[in-house]
PDB file of C-alpha atoms in Angstrom:
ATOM      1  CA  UNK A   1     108.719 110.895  83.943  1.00 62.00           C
ATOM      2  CA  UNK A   2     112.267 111.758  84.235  1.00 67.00           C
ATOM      3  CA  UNK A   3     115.279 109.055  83.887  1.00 69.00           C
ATOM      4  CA  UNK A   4     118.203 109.915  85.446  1.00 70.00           C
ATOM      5  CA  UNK A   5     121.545 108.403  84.968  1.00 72.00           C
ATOM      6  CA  UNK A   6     125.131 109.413  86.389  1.00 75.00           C
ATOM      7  CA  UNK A   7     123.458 112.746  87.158  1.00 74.00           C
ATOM      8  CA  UNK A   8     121.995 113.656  83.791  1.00 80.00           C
ATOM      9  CA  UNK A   9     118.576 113.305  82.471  1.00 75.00           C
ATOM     10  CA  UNK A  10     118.747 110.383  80.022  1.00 77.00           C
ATOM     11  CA  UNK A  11     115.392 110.138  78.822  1.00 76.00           C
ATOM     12  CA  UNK A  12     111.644 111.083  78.785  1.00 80.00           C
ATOM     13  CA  UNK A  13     109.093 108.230  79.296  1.00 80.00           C
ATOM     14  CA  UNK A  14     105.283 109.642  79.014  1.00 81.00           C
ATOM     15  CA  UNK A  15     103.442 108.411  81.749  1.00 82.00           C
ATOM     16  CA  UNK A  16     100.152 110.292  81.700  1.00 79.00           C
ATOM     17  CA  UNK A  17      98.783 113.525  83.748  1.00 80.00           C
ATOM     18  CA  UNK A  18      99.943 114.331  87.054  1.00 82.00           C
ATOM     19  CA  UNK A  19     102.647 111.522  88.092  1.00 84.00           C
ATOM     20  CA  UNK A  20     103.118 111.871  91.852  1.00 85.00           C
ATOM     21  CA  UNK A  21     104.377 108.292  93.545  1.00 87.00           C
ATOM     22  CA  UNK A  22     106.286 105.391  91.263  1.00 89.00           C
ATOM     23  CA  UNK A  23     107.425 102.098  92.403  1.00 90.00           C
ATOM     24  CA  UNK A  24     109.063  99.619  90.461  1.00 91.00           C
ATOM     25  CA  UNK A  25     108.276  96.097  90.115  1.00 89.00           C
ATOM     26  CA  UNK A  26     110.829  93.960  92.590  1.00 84.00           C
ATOM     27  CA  UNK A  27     112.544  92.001  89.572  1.00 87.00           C
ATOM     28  CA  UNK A  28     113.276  95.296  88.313  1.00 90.00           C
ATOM     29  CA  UNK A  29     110.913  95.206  84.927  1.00 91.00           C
ATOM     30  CA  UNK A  30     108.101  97.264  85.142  1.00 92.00           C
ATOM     31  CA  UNK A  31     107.557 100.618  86.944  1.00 92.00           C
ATOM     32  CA  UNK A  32     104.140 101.637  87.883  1.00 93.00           C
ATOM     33  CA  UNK A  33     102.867 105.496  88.537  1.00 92.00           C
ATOM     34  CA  UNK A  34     100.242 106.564  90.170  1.00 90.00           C
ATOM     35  CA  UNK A  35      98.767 109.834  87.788  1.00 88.00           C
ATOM     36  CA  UNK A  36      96.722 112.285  90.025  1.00 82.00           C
ATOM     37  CA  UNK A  37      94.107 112.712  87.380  1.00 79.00           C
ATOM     38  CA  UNK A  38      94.683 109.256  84.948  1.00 76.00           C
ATOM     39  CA  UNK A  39      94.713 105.468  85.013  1.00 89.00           C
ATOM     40  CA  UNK A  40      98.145 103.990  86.786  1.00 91.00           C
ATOM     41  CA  UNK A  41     100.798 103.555  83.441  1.00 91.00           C
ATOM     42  CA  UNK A  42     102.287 100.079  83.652  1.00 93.00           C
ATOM     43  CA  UNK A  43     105.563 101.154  81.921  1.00 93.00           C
ATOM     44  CA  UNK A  44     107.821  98.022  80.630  1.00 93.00           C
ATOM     45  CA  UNK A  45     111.050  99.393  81.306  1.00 92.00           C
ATOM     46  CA  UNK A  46     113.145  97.598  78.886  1.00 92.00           C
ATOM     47  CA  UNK A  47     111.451  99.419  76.043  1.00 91.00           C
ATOM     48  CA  UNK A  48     110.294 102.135  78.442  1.00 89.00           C
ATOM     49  CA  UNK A  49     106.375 102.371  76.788  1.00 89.00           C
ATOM     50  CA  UNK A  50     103.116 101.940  79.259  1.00 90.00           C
ATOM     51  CA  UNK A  51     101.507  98.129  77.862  1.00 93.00           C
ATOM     52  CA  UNK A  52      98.868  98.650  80.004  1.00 93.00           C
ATOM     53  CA  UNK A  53      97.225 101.435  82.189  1.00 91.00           C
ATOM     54  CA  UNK A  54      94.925 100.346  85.319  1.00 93.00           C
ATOM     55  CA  UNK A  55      92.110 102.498  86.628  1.00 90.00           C
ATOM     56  CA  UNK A  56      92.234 101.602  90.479  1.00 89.00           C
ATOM     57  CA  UNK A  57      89.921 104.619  91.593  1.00 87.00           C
ATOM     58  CA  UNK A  58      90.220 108.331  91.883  1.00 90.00           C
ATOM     59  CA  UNK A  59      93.617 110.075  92.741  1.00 90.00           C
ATOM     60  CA  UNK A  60      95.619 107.361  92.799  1.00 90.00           C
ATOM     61  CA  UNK A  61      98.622 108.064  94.834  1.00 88.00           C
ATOM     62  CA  UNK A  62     100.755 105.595  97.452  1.00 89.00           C
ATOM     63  CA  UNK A  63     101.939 102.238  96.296  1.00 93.00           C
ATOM     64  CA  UNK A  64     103.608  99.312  97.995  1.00 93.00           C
ATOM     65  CA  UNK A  65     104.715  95.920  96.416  1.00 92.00           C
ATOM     66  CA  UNK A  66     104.589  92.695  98.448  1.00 92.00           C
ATOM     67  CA  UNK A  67     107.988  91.215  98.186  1.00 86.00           C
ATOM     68  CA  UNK A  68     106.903  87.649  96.383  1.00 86.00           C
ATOM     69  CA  UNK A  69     106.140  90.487  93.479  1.00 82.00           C
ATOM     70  CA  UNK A  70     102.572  88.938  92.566  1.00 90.00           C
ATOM     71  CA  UNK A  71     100.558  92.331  94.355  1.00 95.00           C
ATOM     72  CA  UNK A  72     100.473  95.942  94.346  1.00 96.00           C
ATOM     73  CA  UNK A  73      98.905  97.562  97.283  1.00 97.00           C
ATOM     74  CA  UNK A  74      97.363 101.359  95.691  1.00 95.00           C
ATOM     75  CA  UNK A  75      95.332 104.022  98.089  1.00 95.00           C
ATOM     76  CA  UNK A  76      93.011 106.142  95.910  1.00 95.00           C
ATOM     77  CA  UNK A  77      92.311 109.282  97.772  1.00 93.00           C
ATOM     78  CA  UNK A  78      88.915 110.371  96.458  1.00 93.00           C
ATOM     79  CA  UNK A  79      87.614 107.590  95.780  1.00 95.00           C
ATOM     80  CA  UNK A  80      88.275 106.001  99.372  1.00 97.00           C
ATOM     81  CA  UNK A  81      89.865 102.616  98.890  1.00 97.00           C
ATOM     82  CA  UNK A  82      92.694 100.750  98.302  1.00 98.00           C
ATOM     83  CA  UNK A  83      92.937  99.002  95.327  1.00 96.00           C
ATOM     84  CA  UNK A  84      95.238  95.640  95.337  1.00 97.00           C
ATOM     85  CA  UNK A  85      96.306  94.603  91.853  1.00 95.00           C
ATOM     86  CA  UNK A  86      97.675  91.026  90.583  1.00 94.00           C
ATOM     87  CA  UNK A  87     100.923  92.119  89.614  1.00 92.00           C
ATOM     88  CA  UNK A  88     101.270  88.664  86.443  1.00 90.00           C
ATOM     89  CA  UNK A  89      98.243  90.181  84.809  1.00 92.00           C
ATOM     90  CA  UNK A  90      98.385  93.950  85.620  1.00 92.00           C
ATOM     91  CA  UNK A  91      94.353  94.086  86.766  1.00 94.00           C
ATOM     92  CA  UNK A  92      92.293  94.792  90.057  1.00 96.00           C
ATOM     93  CA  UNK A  93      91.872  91.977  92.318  1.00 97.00           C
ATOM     94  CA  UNK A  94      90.240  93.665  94.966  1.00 98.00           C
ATOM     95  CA  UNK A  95      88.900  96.844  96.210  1.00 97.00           C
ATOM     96  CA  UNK A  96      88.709  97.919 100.040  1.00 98.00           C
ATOM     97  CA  UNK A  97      86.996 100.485 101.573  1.00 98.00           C
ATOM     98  CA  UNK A  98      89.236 102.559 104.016  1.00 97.00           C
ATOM     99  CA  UNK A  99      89.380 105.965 106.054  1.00 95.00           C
ATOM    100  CA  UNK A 100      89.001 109.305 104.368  1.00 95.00           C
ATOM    101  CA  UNK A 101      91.343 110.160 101.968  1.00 94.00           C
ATOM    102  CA  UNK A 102      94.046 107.478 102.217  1.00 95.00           C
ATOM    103  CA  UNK A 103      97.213 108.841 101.371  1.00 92.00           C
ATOM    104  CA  UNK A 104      99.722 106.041 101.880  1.00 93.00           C
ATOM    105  CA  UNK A 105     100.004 102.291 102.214  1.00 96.00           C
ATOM    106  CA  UNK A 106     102.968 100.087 103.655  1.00 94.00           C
ATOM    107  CA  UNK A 107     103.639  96.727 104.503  1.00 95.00           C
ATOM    108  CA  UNK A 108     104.881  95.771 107.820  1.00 94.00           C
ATOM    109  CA  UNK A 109     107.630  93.777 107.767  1.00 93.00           C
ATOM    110  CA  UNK A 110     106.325  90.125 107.730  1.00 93.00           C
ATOM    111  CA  UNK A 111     104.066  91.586 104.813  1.00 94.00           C
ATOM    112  CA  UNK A 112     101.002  89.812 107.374  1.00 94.00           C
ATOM    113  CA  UNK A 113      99.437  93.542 106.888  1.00 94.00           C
ATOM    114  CA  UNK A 114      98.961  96.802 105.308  1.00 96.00           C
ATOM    115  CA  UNK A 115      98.596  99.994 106.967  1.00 95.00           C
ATOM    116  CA  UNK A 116      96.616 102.825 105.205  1.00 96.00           C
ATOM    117  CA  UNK A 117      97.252 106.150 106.839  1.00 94.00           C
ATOM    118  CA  UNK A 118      93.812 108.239 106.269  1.00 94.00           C
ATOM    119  CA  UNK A 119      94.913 111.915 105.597  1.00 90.00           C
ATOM    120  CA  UNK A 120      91.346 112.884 106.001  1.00 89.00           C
ATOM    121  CA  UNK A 121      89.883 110.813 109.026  1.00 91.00           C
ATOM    122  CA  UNK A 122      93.168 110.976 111.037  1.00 89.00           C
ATOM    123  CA  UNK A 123      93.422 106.672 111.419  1.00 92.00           C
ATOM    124  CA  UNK A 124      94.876 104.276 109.935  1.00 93.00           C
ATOM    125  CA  UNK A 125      93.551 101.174 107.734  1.00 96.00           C
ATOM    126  CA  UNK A 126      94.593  97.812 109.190  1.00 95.00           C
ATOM    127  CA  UNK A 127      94.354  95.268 106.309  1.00 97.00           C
ATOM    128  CA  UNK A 128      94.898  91.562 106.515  1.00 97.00           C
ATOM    129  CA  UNK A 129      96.811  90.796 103.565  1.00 96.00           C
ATOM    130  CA  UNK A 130      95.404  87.152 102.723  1.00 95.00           C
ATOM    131  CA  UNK A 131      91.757  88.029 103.590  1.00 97.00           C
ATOM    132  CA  UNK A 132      92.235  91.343 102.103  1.00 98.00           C
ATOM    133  CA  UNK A 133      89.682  92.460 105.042  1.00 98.00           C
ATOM    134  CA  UNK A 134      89.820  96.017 107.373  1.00 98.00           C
ATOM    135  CA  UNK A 135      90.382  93.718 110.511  1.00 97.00           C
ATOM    136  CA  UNK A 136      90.948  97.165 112.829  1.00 94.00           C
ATOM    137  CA  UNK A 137      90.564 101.117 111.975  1.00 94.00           C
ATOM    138  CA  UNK A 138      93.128 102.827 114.541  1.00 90.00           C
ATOM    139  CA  UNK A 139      91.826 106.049 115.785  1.00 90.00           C
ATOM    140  CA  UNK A 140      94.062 109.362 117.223  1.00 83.00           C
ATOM    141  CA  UNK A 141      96.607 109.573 114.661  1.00 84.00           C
ATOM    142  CA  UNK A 142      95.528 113.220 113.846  1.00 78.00           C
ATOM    143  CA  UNK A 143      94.191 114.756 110.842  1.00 79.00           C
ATOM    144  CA  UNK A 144      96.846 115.245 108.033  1.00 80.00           C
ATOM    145  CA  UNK A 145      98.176 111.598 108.626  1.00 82.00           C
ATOM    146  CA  UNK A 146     100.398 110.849 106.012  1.00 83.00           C
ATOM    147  CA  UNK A 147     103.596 108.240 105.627  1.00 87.00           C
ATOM    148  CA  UNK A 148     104.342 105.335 107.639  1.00 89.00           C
ATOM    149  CA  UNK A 149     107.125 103.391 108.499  1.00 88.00           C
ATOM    150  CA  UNK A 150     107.969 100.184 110.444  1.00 89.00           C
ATOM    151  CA  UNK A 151     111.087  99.532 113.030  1.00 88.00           C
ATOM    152  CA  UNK A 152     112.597  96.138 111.702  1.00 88.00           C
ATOM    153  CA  UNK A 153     110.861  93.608 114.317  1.00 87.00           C
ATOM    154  CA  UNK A 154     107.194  95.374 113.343  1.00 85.00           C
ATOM    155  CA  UNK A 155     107.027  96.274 116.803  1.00 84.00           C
ATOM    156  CA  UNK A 156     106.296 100.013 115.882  1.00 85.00           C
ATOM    157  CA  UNK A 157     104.654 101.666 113.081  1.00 85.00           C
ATOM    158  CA  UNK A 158     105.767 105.608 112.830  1.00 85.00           C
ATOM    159  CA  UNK A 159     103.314 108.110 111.266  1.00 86.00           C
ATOM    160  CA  UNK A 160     104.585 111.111 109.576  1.00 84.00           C
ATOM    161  CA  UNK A 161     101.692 113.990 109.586  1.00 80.00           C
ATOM    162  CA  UNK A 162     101.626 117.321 107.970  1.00 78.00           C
ATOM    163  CA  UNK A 163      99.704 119.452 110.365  1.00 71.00           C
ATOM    164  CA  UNK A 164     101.124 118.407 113.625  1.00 66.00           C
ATOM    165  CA  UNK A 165     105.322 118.772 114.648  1.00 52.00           C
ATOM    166  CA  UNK A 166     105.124 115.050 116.947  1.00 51.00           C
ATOM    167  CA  UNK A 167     105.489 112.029 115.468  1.00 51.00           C
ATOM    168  CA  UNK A 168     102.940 109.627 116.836  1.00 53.00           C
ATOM    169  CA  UNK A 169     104.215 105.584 117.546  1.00 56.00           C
ATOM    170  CA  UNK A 170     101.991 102.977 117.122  1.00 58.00           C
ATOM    171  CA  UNK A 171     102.918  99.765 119.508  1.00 57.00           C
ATOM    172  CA  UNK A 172     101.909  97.035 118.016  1.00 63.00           C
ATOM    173  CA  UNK A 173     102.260  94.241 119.773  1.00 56.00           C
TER     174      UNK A 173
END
């Protein structure tokens, strides 16, 4: 993992094999990276050394913080699920089946849910965020599903996917 300051690489911080997705912790003091083929590096930035390394499931790749900073929301691609992780002690709360090979996860903007796009299965993974429940599997998104992103009401949820050139809209309400 590179650090990058006024254009220049500053540092090296070792984060493990195959680092593909970081996201850093809301108050700005840890940074966690989700390793293709390791555990997810907890890296305390002010001394920038992993203090703790979480194994949320197989391939590891998108992550998504809830804003109050106590969760971590982690799609595991071979392994199927999406891990959530208690942010004050670094460790697996929960583990939720999804679609095949989940590739991203987002909140929408009143952080109610969190959409998994399913690379594999061409849906997306509705998740209630207090039950931690699949309350709907959305079907027709197409195969290579991928990112996801919310207008600022949560009225629409836009799905980015690698195999076809339209961008599919998801109403939802």
């Amino acid at each position: 993992m590179l650090v990058i300051k006024d254009n220049e690489i500053k540092e090296e911080i070792q984060v493990g094999s195959g680092p593909e997705y970081t996201e850093v912790s809301p108050d700005g003091r840890y940074l966690y990276v989700a390793n293709l083929w390791s555990p997810i590096p907890v890296v305390d930035l002010r001394n920038k050394t992993a203090i703790k390394e979480i194994d949320s499931g197989e391939t590891p790749h998108g992550l998504s913080f809830t804003d109050d900073e106590l969760r971590l929301f982690i799609v595991n691609m071979e392994s199927d699920i999406l891990s959530v992780i208690d942010v004050t002690k670094h460790e697996i709360i929960k583990t939720i089946p999804v679609g095949d090979r989940p590739e991203y996860v987002a909140l929408t903007p009143d952080e109610r849910f969190a959409f998994v796009t399913n690379l594999g299965a061409g849906t997306v993974s509705v998740v209630d965020a207090d039950s931690l429940e699949v309350v709907k599997e959305i079907q027709g998104v197409g195969d290579g599903s991928h990112g996801i992103a919310f207008s600022a009401d949560g009225d629409l949820a836009y799905i980015s996917n690698m195999f076809q050139t339209i961008l599919p809209s998801l109403y939802l309400k």
